[in-house]
């Protein structure tokens, strides 16, 4: 699943995993090392190849430079396309309410990152077009589900109980 920071990807992935029984991988937990150190690109590609080699899985996260690894193996992509004002507010709230706690990854205490807030605000302008191009290039076989509001997210999850 992909979408802006603050869209609720991790929460949605956890709940989807609980309801389906599928293994869930939260990319942020693996990408960031203590002190907010990034995983080197080649190592990052190798890491992602492992979970997507399974028959069924849920991966939560963007990481546009490695979308091809996931999209080429996925059968479905869920895009959380909530309004950017909501996403920005959620990120601010998470940053302030979790200040100093390790929310995203071990050894990475939460703090207010203006660069990240800018990325969240500009996600529809800068990142979404890249996502759409990656889906077109690597995911012609994909079922694409786009959820644009908290109500649509709740409705999607509720619909899983009916199947």
mmCIF file of C-alpha atoms in Angstrom:
data_model
loop_
_atom_site.group_PDB
_atom_site.id
_atom_site.type_symbol
_atom_site.label_atom_id
_atom_site.label_comp_id
_atom_site.label_asym_id
_atom_site.label_seq_id
_atom_site.Cartn_x
_atom_site.Cartn_y
_atom_site.Cartn_z
ATOM 1 C CA UNK A 1 0.000 0.000 0.000
ATOM 2 C CA UNK A 2 1.159 3.433 -0.891
ATOM 3 C CA UNK A 3 0.205 7.036 -0.269
ATOM 4 C CA UNK A 4 1.305 10.184 1.442
ATOM 5 C CA UNK A 5 2.804 10.235 4.884
ATOM 6 C CA UNK A 6 -0.036 10.631 7.355
ATOM 7 C CA UNK A 7 -2.532 8.859 5.109
ATOM 8 C CA UNK A 8 -2.755 5.947 7.537
ATOM 9 C CA UNK A 9 -0.814 3.317 5.576
ATOM 10 C CA UNK A 10 0.680 1.560 8.599
ATOM 11 C CA UNK A 11 -2.582 1.480 10.526
ATOM 12 C CA UNK A 12 -4.443 0.255 7.454
ATOM 13 C CA UNK A 13 -1.795 -2.393 6.730
ATOM 14 C CA UNK A 14 -1.933 -3.710 10.308
ATOM 15 C CA UNK A 15 -5.709 -3.981 10.162
ATOM 16 C CA UNK A 16 -5.676 -5.532 6.703
ATOM 17 C CA UNK A 17 -3.124 -8.065 7.894
ATOM 18 C CA UNK A 18 -5.213 -8.867 10.962
ATOM 19 C CA UNK A 19 -8.328 -9.413 8.877
ATOM 20 C CA UNK A 20 -6.672 -11.419 6.101
ATOM 21 C CA UNK A 21 -3.992 -13.266 8.033
ATOM 22 C CA UNK A 22 -1.365 -12.128 5.514
ATOM 23 C CA UNK A 23 2.130 -11.159 6.674
ATOM 24 C CA UNK A 24 2.697 -7.401 6.837
ATOM 25 C CA UNK A 25 5.993 -5.626 6.182
ATOM 26 C CA UNK A 26 6.255 -1.976 7.236
ATOM 27 C CA UNK A 27 9.052 -0.603 5.075
ATOM 28 C CA UNK A 28 9.891 2.315 7.387
ATOM 29 C CA UNK A 29 10.830 -0.142 10.151
ATOM 30 C CA UNK A 30 13.451 -1.692 7.898
ATOM 31 C CA UNK A 31 14.672 1.283 5.881
ATOM 32 C CA UNK A 32 15.666 3.490 8.799
ATOM 33 C CA UNK A 33 18.529 2.554 11.087
ATOM 34 C CA UNK A 34 19.251 4.213 14.470
ATOM 35 C CA UNK A 35 19.799 7.928 14.126
ATOM 36 C CA UNK A 36 17.650 8.096 10.985
ATOM 37 C CA UNK A 37 20.367 6.489 8.831
ATOM 38 C CA UNK A 38 19.107 5.243 5.465
ATOM 39 C CA UNK A 39 19.655 1.734 4.114
ATOM 40 C CA UNK A 40 22.027 1.708 1.118
ATOM 41 C CA UNK A 41 20.150 1.366 -2.183
ATOM 42 C CA UNK A 42 21.465 -2.064 -3.268
ATOM 43 C CA UNK A 43 20.805 -3.535 0.177
ATOM 44 C CA UNK A 44 17.322 -1.980 0.166
ATOM 45 C CA UNK A 45 16.420 -3.603 -3.157
ATOM 46 C CA UNK A 46 17.664 -6.993 -1.901
ATOM 47 C CA UNK A 47 15.683 -6.659 1.315
ATOM 48 C CA UNK A 48 12.406 -5.969 -0.505
ATOM 49 C CA UNK A 49 12.856 -8.920 -2.840
ATOM 50 C CA UNK A 50 12.513 -11.327 0.116
ATOM 51 C CA UNK A 51 8.963 -10.603 1.319
ATOM 52 C CA UNK A 52 7.574 -10.157 -2.198
ATOM 53 C CA UNK A 53 8.898 -13.578 -3.198
ATOM 54 C CA UNK A 54 6.169 -15.084 -0.997
ATOM 55 C CA UNK A 55 2.833 -16.051 -2.534
ATOM 56 C CA UNK A 56 0.856 -13.484 -0.527
ATOM 57 C CA UNK A 57 1.893 -10.414 1.467
ATOM 58 C CA UNK A 58 1.119 -6.841 2.428
ATOM 59 C CA UNK A 59 3.831 -4.193 2.148
ATOM 60 C CA UNK A 60 3.271 -0.744 3.589
ATOM 61 C CA UNK A 61 5.354 2.113 2.225
ATOM 62 C CA UNK A 62 6.321 4.205 -0.761
ATOM 63 C CA UNK A 63 10.043 4.299 -1.507
ATOM 64 C CA UNK A 64 9.605 5.251 -5.142
ATOM 65 C CA UNK A 65 13.059 4.091 -6.186
ATOM 66 C CA UNK A 66 12.052 0.498 -5.476
ATOM 67 C CA UNK A 67 8.404 0.486 -6.515
ATOM 68 C CA UNK A 68 9.313 -1.791 -9.415
ATOM 69 C CA UNK A 69 10.391 -4.530 -6.973
ATOM 70 C CA UNK A 70 6.960 -4.568 -5.342
ATOM 71 C CA UNK A 71 4.649 -3.652 -8.206
ATOM 72 C CA UNK A 72 6.020 -6.316 -10.521
ATOM 73 C CA UNK A 73 5.143 -9.027 -7.942
ATOM 74 C CA UNK A 74 1.899 -7.579 -6.525
ATOM 75 C CA UNK A 75 -1.592 -8.432 -7.682
ATOM 76 C CA UNK A 76 -3.218 -5.438 -5.977
ATOM 77 C CA UNK A 77 -2.071 -1.977 -4.963
ATOM 78 C CA UNK A 78 -4.049 0.078 -2.478
ATOM 79 C CA UNK A 79 -3.482 3.810 -2.766
ATOM 80 C CA UNK A 80 -4.480 5.890 0.234
ATOM 81 C CA UNK A 81 -5.161 9.253 -1.396
ATOM 82 C CA UNK A 82 -6.562 11.193 1.530
ATOM 83 C CA UNK A 83 -6.638 15.009 1.399
ATOM 84 C CA UNK A 84 -3.241 16.546 1.961
ATOM 85 C CA UNK A 85 -4.505 18.851 4.703
ATOM 86 C CA UNK A 86 -5.598 15.772 6.652
ATOM 87 C CA UNK A 87 -2.290 13.984 6.020
ATOM 88 C CA UNK A 88 -0.285 17.042 7.054
ATOM 89 C CA UNK A 89 -2.320 17.445 10.234
ATOM 90 C CA UNK A 90 -1.889 13.755 11.084
ATOM 91 C CA UNK A 91 1.889 13.963 10.611
ATOM 92 C CA UNK A 92 2.084 17.069 12.789
ATOM 93 C CA UNK A 93 -0.057 15.404 15.440
ATOM 94 C CA UNK A 94 2.039 12.226 15.366
ATOM 95 C CA UNK A 95 5.248 14.245 15.601
ATOM 96 C CA UNK A 96 4.065 16.356 18.525
ATOM 97 C CA UNK A 97 2.238 13.629 20.448
ATOM 98 C CA UNK A 98 5.069 11.102 19.993
ATOM 99 C CA UNK A 99 7.997 13.494 20.308
ATOM 100 C CA UNK A 100 11.085 11.520 21.285
ATOM 101 C CA UNK A 101 9.394 8.090 20.983
ATOM 102 C CA UNK A 102 10.491 5.564 18.364
ATOM 103 C CA UNK A 103 7.358 5.428 16.185
ATOM 104 C CA UNK A 104 8.725 4.794 12.687
ATOM 105 C CA UNK A 105 11.714 2.583 13.433
ATOM 106 C CA UNK A 106 13.915 1.475 16.339
ATOM 107 C CA UNK A 107 16.516 4.106 17.234
ATOM 108 C CA UNK A 108 14.668 6.813 15.329
ATOM 109 C CA UNK A 109 12.948 9.124 17.800
ATOM 110 C CA UNK A 110 10.024 11.087 16.461
ATOM 111 C CA UNK A 111 10.700 14.753 15.804
ATOM 112 C CA UNK A 112 9.261 17.505 13.643
ATOM 113 C CA UNK A 113 10.906 17.355 10.226
ATOM 114 C CA UNK A 114 9.979 20.258 8.004
ATOM 115 C CA UNK A 115 11.416 18.509 4.957
ATOM 116 C CA UNK A 116 9.021 15.610 5.608
ATOM 117 C CA UNK A 117 6.073 17.961 6.150
ATOM 118 C CA UNK A 118 6.879 19.619 2.824
ATOM 119 C CA UNK A 119 6.988 16.184 1.157
ATOM 120 C CA UNK A 120 3.574 15.317 2.642
ATOM 121 C CA UNK A 121 2.059 18.612 1.478
ATOM 122 C CA UNK A 122 3.528 18.244 -2.009
ATOM 123 C CA UNK A 123 2.831 14.500 -2.337
ATOM 124 C CA UNK A 124 -0.057 14.979 -4.820
ATOM 125 C CA UNK A 125 2.131 17.263 -6.962
ATOM 126 C CA UNK A 126 5.544 15.600 -6.796
ATOM 127 C CA UNK A 127 5.146 11.972 -5.749
ATOM 128 C CA UNK A 128 1.729 10.893 -7.005
ATOM 129 C CA UNK A 129 2.612 11.386 -10.684
ATOM 130 C CA UNK A 130 5.730 9.197 -10.170
ATOM 131 C CA UNK A 131 3.553 6.541 -8.516
ATOM 132 C CA UNK A 132 1.112 6.626 -11.420
ATOM 133 C CA UNK A 133 3.981 6.266 -13.913
ATOM 134 C CA UNK A 134 5.387 3.307 -11.957
ATOM 135 C CA UNK A 135 1.987 1.594 -11.906
ATOM 136 C CA UNK A 136 1.711 2.112 -15.658
ATOM 137 C CA UNK A 137 5.236 0.779 -16.237
ATOM 138 C CA UNK A 138 5.364 -2.172 -13.836
ATOM 139 C CA UNK A 139 1.812 -2.883 -12.834
ATOM 140 C CA UNK A 140 -0.342 -3.356 -15.909
ATOM 141 C CA UNK A 141 -1.585 -6.561 -14.292
ATOM 142 C CA UNK A 142 -2.539 -4.868 -11.009
ATOM 143 C CA UNK A 143 -5.906 -4.297 -9.476
ATOM 144 C CA UNK A 144 -5.652 -0.670 -8.311
ATOM 145 C CA UNK A 145 -7.818 0.369 -5.377
ATOM 146 C CA UNK A 146 -7.792 4.057 -4.511
ATOM 147 C CA UNK A 147 -9.325 5.180 -1.238
ATOM 148 C CA UNK A 148 -9.829 8.943 -0.971
ATOM 149 C CA UNK A 149 -11.323 9.426 2.489
ATOM 150 C CA UNK A 150 -11.387 7.929 5.953
ATOM 151 C CA UNK A 151 -14.953 6.809 5.193
ATOM 152 C CA UNK A 152 -13.779 4.902 2.091
ATOM 153 C CA UNK A 153 -11.002 3.275 4.131
ATOM 154 C CA UNK A 154 -13.496 2.142 6.797
ATOM 155 C CA UNK A 155 -15.898 0.939 4.106
ATOM 156 C CA UNK A 156 -13.188 -1.083 2.379
ATOM 157 C CA UNK A 157 -12.181 -2.803 5.614
ATOM 158 C CA UNK A 158 -15.808 -3.412 6.562
ATOM 159 C CA UNK A 159 -16.358 -4.972 3.150
ATOM 160 C CA UNK A 160 -13.681 -7.563 3.924
ATOM 161 C CA UNK A 161 -15.887 -8.947 6.679
ATOM 162 C CA UNK A 162 -18.662 -9.576 4.162
ATOM 163 C CA UNK A 163 -16.546 -11.713 1.821
#
